[in-house]
Coordinates of N, CA and C in Angstrom, one line a residue:
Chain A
X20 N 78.3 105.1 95.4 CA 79.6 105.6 95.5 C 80.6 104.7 94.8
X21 N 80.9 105.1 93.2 CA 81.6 103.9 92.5 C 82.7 103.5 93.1
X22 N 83.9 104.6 92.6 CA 85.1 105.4 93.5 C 85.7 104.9 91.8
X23 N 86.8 103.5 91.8 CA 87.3 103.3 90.5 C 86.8 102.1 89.8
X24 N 86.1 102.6 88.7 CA 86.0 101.4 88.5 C 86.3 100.7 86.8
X25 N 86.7 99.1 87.1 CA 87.5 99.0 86.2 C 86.6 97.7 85.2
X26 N 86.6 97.7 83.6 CA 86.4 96.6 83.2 C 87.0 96.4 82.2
X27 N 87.2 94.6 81.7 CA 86.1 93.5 82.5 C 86.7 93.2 84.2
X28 N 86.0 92.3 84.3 CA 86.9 91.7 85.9 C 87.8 91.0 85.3
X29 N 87.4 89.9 84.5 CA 88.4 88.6 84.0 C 88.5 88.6 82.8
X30 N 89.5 88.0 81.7 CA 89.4 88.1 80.3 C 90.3 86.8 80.0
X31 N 90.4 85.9 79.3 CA 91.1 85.1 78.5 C 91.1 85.8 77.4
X32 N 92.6 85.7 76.8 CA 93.4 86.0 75.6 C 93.9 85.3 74.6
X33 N 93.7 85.1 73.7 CA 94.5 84.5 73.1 C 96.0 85.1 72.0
X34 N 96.9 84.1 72.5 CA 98.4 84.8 71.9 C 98.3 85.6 70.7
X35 N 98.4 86.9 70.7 CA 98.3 88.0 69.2 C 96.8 88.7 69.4
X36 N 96.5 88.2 69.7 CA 94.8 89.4 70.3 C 95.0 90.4 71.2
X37 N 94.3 91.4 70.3 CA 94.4 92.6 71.3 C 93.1 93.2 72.3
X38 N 93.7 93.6 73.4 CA 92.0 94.3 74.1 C 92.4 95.4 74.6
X39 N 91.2 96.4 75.3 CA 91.6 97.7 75.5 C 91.1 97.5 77.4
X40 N 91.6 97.4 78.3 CA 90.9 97.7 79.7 C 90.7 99.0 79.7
X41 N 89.4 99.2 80.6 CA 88.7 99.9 81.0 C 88.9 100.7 82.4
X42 N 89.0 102.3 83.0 CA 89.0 102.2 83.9 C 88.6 103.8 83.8
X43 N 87.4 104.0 85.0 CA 86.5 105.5 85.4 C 86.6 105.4 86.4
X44 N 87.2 107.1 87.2 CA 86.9 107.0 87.9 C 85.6 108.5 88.4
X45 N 85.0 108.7 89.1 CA 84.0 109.7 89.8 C 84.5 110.3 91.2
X46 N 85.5 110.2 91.5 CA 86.1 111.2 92.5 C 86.4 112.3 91.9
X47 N 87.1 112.7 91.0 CA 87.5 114.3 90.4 C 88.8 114.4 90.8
X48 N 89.5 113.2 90.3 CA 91.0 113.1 90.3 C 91.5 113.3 89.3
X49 N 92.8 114.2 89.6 CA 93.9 114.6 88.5 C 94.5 113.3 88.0
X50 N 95.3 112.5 88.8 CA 96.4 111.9 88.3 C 95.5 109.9 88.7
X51 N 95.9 109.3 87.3 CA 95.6 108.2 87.4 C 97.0 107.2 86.9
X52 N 96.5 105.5 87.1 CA 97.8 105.1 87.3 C 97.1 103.8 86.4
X53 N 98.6 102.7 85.7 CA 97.7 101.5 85.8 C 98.9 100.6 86.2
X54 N 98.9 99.5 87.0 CA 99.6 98.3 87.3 C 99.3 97.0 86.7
X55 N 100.5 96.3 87.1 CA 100.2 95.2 87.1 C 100.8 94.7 88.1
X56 N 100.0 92.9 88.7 CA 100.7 92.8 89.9 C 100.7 91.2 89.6
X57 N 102.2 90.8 90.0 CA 102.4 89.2 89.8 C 103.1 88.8 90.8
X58 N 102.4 87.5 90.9 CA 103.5 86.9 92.6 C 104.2 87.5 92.8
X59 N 104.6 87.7 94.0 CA 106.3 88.1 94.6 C 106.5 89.4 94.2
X60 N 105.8 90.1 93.1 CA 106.5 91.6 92.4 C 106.3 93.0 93.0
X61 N 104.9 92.7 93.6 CA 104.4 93.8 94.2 C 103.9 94.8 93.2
X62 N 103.2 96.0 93.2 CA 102.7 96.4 92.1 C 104.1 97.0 91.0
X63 N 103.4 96.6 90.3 CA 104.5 97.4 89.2 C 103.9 98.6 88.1
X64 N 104.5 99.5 88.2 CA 103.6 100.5 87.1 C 104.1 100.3 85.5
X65 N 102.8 100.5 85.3 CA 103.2 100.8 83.3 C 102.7 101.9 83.2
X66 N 101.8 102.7 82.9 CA 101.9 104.2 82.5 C 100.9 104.9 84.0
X67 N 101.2 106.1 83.6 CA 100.9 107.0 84.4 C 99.9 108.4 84.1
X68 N 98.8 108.8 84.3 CA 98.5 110.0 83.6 C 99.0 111.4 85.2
X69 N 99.9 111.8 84.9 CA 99.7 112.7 86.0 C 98.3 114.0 86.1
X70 N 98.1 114.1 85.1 CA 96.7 115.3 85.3 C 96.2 114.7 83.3
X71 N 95.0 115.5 83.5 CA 94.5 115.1 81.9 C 95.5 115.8 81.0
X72 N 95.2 115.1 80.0 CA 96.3 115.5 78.4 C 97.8 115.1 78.7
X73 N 97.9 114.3 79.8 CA 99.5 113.9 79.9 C 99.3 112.2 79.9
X74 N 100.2 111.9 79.7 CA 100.8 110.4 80.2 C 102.1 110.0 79.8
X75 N 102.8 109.4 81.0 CA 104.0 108.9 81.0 C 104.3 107.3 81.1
X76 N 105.1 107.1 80.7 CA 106.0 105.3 81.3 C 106.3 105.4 82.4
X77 N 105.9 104.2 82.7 CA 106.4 103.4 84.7 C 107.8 102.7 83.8
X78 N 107.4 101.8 85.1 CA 108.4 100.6 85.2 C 108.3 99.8 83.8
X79 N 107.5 99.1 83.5 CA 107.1 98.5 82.4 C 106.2 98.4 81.1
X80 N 107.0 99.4 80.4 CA 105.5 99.9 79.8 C 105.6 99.1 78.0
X81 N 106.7 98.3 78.2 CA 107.2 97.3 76.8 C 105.5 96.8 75.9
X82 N 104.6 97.0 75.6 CA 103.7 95.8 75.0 C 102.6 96.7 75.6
X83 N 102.1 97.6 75.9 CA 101.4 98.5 76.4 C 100.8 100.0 75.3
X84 N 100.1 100.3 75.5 CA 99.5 101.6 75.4 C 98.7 102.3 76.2
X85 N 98.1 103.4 76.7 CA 97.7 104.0 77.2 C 96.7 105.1 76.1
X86 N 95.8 105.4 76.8 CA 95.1 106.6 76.8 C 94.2 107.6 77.6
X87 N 94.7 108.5 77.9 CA 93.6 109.3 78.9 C 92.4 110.7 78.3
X88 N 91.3 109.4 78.2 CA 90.2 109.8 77.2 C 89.6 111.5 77.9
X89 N 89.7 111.6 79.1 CA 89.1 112.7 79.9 C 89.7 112.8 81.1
X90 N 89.1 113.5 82.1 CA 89.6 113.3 83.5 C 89.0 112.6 83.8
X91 N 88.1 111.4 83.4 CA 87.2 110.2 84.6 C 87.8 109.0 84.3
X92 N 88.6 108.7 82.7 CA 88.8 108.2 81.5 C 90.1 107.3 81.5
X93 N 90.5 106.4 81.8 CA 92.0 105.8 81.6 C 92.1 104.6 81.1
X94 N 92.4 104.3 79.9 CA 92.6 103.0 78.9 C 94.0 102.5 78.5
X95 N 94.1 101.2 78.9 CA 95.2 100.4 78.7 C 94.9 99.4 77.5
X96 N 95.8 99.6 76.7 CA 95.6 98.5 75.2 C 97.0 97.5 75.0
X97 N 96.2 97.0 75.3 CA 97.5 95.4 75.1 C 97.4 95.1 73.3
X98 N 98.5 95.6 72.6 CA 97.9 95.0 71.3 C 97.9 94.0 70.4
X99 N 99.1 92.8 70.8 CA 99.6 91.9 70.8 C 99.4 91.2 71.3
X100 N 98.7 90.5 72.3 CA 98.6 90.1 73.8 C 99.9 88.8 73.7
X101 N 100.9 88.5 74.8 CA 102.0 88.0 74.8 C 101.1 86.7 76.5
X102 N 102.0 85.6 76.1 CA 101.5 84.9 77.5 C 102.2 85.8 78.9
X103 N 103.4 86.6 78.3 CA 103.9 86.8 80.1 C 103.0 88.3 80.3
X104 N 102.2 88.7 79.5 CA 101.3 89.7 80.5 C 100.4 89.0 81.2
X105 N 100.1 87.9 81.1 CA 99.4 86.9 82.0 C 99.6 87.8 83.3
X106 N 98.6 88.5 84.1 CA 99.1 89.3 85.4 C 97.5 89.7 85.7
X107 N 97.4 90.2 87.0 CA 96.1 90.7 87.9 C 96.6 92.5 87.2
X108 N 95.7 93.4 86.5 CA 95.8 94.4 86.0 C 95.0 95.2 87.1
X109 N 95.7 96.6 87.9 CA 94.7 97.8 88.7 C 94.9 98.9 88.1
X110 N 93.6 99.1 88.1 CA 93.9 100.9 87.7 C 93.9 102.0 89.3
X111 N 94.2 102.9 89.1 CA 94.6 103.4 90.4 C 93.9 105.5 90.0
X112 N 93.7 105.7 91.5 CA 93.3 107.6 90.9 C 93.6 108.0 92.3
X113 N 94.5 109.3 92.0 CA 94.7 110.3 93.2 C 94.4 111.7 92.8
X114 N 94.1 112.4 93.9 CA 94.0 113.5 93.5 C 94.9 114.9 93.1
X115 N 96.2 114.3 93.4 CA 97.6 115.0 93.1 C 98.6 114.0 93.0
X116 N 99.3 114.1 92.3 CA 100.5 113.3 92.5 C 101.2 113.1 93.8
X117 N 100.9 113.9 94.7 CA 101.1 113.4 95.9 C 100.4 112.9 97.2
X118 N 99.3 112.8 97.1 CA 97.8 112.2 97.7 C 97.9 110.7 96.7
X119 N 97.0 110.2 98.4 CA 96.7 108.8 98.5 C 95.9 108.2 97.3
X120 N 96.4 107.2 96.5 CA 95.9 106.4 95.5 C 94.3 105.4 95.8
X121 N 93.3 105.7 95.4 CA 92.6 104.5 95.5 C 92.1 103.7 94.3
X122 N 92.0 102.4 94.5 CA 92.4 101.5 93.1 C 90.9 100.9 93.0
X123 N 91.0 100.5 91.7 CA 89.8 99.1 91.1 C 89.7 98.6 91.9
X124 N 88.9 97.3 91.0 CA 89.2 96.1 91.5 C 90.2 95.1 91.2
X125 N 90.2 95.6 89.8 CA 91.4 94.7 89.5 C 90.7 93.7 87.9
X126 N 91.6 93.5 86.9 CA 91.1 92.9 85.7 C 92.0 91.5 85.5
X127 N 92.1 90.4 86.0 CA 92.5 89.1 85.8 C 92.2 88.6 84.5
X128 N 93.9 89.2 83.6 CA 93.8 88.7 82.6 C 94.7 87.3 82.4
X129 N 94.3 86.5 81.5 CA 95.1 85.3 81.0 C 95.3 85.1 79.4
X130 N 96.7 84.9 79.1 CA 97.0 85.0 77.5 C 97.6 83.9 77.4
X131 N 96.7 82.7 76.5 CA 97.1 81.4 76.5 C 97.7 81.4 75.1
Chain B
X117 N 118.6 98.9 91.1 CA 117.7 98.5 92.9 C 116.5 99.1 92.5
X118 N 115.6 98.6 93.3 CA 114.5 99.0 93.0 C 114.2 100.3 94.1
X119 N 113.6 101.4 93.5 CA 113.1 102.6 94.0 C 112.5 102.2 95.4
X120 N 111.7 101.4 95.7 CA 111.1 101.3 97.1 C 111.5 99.4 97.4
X121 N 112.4 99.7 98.7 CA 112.5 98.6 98.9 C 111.8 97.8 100.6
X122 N 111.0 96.6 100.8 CA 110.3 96.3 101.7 C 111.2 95.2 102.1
X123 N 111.3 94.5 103.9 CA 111.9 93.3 104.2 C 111.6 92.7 103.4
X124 N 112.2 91.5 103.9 CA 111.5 90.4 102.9 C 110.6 89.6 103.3
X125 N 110.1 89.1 104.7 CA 109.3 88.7 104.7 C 109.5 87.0 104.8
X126 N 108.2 86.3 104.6 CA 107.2 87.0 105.5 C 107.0 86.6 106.9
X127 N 106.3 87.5 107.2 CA 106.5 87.9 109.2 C 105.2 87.4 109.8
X128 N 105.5 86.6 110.8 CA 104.2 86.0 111.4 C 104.4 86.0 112.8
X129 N 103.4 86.8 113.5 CA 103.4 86.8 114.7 C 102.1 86.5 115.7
X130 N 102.6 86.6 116.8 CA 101.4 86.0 117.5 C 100.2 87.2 118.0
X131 N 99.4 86.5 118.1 CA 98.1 87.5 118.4 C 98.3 88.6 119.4
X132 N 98.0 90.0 119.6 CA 97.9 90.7 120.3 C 99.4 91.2 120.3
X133 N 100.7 90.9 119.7 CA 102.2 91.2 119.7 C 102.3 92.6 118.8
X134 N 102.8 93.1 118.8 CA 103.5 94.4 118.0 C 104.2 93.5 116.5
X135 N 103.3 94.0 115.1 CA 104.1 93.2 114.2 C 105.0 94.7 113.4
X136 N 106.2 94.8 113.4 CA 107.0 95.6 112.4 C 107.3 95.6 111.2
X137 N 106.9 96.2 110.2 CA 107.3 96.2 109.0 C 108.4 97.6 108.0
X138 N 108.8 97.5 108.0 CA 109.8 98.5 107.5 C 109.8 98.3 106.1
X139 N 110.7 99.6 104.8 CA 110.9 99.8 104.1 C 111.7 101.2 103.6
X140 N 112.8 100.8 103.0 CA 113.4 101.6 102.0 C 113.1 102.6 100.8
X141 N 113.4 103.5 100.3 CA 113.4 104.3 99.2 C 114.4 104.8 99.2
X142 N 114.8 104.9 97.7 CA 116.1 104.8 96.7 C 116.1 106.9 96.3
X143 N 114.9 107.3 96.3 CA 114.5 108.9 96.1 C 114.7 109.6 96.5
X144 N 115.6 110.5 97.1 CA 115.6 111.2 98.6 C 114.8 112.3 97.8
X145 N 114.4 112.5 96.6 CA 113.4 113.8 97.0 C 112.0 113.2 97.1
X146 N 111.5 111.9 97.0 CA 110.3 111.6 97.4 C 109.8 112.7 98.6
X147 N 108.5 112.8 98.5 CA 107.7 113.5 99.0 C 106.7 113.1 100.0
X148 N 105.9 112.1 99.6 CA 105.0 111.1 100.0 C 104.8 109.6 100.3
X149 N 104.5 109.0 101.3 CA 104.3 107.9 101.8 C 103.3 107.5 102.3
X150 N 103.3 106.2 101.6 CA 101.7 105.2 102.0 C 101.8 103.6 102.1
X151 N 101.2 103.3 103.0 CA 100.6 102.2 104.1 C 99.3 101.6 103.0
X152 N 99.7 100.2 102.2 CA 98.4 99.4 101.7 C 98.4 98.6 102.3
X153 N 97.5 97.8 102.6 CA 97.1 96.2 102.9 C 96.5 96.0 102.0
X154 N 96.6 94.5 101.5 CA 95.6 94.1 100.7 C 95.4 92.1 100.8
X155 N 94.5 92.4 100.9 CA 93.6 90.7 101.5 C 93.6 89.9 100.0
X156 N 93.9 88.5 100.4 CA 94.4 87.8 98.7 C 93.5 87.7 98.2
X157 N 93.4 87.9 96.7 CA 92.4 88.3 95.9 C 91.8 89.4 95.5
X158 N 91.7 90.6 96.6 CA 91.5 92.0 96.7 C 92.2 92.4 96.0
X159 N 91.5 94.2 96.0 CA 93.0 95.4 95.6 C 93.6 96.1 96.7
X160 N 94.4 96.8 96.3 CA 94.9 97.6 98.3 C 94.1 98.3 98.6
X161 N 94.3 98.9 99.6 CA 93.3 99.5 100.5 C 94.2 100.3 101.3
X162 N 94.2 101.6 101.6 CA 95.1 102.7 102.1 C 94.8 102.4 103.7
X163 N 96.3 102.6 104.3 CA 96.0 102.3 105.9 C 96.2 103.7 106.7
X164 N 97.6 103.8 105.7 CA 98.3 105.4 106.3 C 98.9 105.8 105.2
X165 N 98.8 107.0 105.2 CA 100.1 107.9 104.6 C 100.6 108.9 105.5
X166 N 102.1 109.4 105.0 CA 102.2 110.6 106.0 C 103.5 111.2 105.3
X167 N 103.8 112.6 105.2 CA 104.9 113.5 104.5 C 105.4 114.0 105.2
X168 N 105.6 113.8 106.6 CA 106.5 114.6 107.8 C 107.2 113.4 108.4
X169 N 108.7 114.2 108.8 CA 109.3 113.2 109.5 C 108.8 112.9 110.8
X170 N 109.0 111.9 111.1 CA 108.1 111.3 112.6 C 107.5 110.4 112.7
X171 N 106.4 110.3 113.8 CA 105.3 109.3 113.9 C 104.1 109.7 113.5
X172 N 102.9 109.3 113.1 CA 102.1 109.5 112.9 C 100.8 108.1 113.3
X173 N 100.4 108.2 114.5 CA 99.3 107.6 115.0 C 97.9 107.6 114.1
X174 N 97.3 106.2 114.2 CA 95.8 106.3 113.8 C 95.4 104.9 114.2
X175 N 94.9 104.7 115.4 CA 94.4 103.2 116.5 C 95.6 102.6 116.3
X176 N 95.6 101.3 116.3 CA 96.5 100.7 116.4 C 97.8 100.6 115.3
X177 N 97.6 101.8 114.3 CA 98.5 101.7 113.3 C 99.4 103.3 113.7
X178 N 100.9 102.7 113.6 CA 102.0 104.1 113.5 C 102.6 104.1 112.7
X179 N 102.6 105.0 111.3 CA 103.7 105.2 110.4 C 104.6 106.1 111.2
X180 N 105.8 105.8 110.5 CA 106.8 106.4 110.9 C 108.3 106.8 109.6
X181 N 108.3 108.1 109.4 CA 109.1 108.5 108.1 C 110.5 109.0 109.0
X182 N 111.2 108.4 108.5 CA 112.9 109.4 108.6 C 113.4 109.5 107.0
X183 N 113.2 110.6 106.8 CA 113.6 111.3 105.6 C 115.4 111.3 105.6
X184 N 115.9 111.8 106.3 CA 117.7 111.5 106.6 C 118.2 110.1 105.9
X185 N 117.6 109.2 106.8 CA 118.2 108.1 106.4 C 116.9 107.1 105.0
X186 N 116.1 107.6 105.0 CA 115.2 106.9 103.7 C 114.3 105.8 104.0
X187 N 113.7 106.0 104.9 CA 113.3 104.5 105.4 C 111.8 104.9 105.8
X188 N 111.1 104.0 105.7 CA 109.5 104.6 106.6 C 109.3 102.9 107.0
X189 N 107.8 103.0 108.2 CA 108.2 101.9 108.7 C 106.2 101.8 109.5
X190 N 105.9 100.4 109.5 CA 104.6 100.6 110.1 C 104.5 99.5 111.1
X191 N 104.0 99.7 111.8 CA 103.9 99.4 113.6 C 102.6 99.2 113.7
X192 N 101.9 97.3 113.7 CA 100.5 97.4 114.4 C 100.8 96.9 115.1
X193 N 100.0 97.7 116.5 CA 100.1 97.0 117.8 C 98.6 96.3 117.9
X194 N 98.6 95.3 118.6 CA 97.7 94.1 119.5 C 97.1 93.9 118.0
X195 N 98.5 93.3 117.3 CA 97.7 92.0 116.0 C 96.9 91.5 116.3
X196 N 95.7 91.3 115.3 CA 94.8 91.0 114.8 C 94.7 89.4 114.1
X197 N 94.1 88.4 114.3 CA 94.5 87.7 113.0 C 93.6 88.3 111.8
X198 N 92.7 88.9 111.8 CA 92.5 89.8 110.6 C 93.5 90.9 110.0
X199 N 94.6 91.3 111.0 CA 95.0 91.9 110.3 C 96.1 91.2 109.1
X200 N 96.2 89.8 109.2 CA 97.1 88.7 108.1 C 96.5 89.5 106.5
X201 N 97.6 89.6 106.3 CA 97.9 90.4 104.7 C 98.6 90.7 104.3
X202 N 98.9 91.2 102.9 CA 100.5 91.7 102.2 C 100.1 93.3 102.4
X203 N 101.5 93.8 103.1 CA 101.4 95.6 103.3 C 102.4 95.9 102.6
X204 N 102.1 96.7 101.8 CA 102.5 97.3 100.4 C 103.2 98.7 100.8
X205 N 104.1 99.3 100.8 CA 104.7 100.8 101.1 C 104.7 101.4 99.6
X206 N 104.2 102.1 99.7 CA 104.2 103.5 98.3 C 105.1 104.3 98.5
X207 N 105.9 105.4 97.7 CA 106.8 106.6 97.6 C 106.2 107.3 96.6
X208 N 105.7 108.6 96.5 CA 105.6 109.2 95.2 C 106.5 110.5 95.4
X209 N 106.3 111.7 94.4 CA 106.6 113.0 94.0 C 108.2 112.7 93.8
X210 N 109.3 113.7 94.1 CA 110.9 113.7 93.8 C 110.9 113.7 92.4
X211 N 112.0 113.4 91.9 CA 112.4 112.9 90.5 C 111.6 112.2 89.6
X212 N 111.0 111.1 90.2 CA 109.8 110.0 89.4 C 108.6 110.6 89.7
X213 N 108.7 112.3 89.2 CA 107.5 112.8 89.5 C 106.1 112.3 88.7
X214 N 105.1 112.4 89.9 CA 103.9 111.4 89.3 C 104.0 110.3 89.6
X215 N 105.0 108.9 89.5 CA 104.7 107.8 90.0 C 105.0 107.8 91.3
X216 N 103.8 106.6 91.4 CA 103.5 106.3 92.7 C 103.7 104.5 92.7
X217 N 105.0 104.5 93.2 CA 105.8 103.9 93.1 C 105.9 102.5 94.5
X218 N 105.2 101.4 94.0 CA 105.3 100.2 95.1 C 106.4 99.3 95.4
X219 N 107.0 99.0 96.6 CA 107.9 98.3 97.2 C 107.2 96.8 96.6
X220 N 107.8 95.5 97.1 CA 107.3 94.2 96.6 C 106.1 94.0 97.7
X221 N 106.0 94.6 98.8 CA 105.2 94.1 100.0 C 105.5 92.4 100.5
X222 N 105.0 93.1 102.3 CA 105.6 92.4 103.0 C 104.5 91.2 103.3
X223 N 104.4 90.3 103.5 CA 103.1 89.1 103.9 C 103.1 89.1 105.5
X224 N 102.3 89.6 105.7 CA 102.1 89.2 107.6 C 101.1 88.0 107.9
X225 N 101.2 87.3 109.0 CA 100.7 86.4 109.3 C 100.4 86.5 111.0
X226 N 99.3 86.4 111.4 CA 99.4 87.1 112.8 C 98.4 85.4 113.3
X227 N 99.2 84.9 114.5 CA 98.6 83.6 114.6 C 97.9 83.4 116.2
X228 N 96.4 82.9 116.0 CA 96.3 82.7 117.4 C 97.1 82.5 118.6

């Protein structure tokens, strides 16, 4: 029973390199999410897919892209990579926009 | 201001005590509300949600929503020191429809 799952777990970056995270999930969820979470901030959103063929901006979506390859499918592309995305990355899936989220594990990236 | 707002924290109490945690939302058409914990290093982990005003029981955990005044609020009774963790309050649906939207979370510390 996967539920979400996200890769890699960890990545070092270096400044101007780009990578694409990974995130499937196998529940048969409409709406998926991705964060980022840094000391003190609490999660913070950068895009959003509410159902497939959509996606929107969170909170922070400056230095970001998104793609929602299918309904299992949710890709975040850093394409520049900058030191302040230095952050713990979740991807998240519910089954409506208003039902309970459950998340990755989480992708601990570092952009030196 | 930020759309969901949590005390500040952080709150440490003694074993077997009632620990309170409260939070704000900025949305009055929000819809939905959720209860994370998440242990350091982890991802969250859903405790409660609930979309009716009131209480809502589940063992030692009570959400509680007042839609009037914007505030939801969670209540563990006979702390745990396992229950020591950051609890995270969610808001989705209303205007910011689709996000699912995190407060900074609160750090509990529950001490023999």
């Amino acid at each position: 029973n996967a539920g979400v799952t996200q890769t890699p777990k960890f990545q070092v970056l270096k400044t101007g390199q780009s990578m694409t995270l990974q995130c499937a999930q196998d529940m048969n969820h409409n709406s998926m999410y991705w964060y980022r979470q840094d000391p003190g901030m609490g999660l913070r959103l950068i895009y959003y897919s509410a159902s497939e063929g959509t996606t929107d901006k969170g909170e922070v979506p400056n230095g970001y892209n998104v793609s929602r390859l299918n309904k299992r499918e949710f890709s975040l592309r850093l394409e520049s990579a900058a030191p302040s995305q230095t952050s713990v990355y979740f991807c998240a899936s519910s089954k409506t926009i208003f039902t309970e989220a459950f998340f990755g594990q989480g992708t601990r990236l570092t952009v030196v | 201001q930020k759309e969901v707002e949590q005390n500040s924290g952080p709150l440490s109490v003694p074993e077997g005590a009632i620990a309170s945690l409260n939070c704000t939302y900025s949305d009055r058409g929000s819809q939905s509300f959720f209860w994370y914990r998440q242990y350091s290093g982890k991802s969250p982990e859903l405790i409660m949600f609930i979309y009716s005003n009131g209480d809502k029981e589940d063992g030692r955990f009570t959400a509680q929503l007042n839609k009037a005044s914007q505030y939801v609020s969670l209540l563990i009774r006979d702390s745990q020191p396992s229950d020591s963790a950051t609890y995270l309050c969610a808001a989705s649906g209303g205007t910011s429809y689709g996000k699912l939207t995190f407060g900074q979370g609160t750090i509990l510390t529950v001490h023999p």
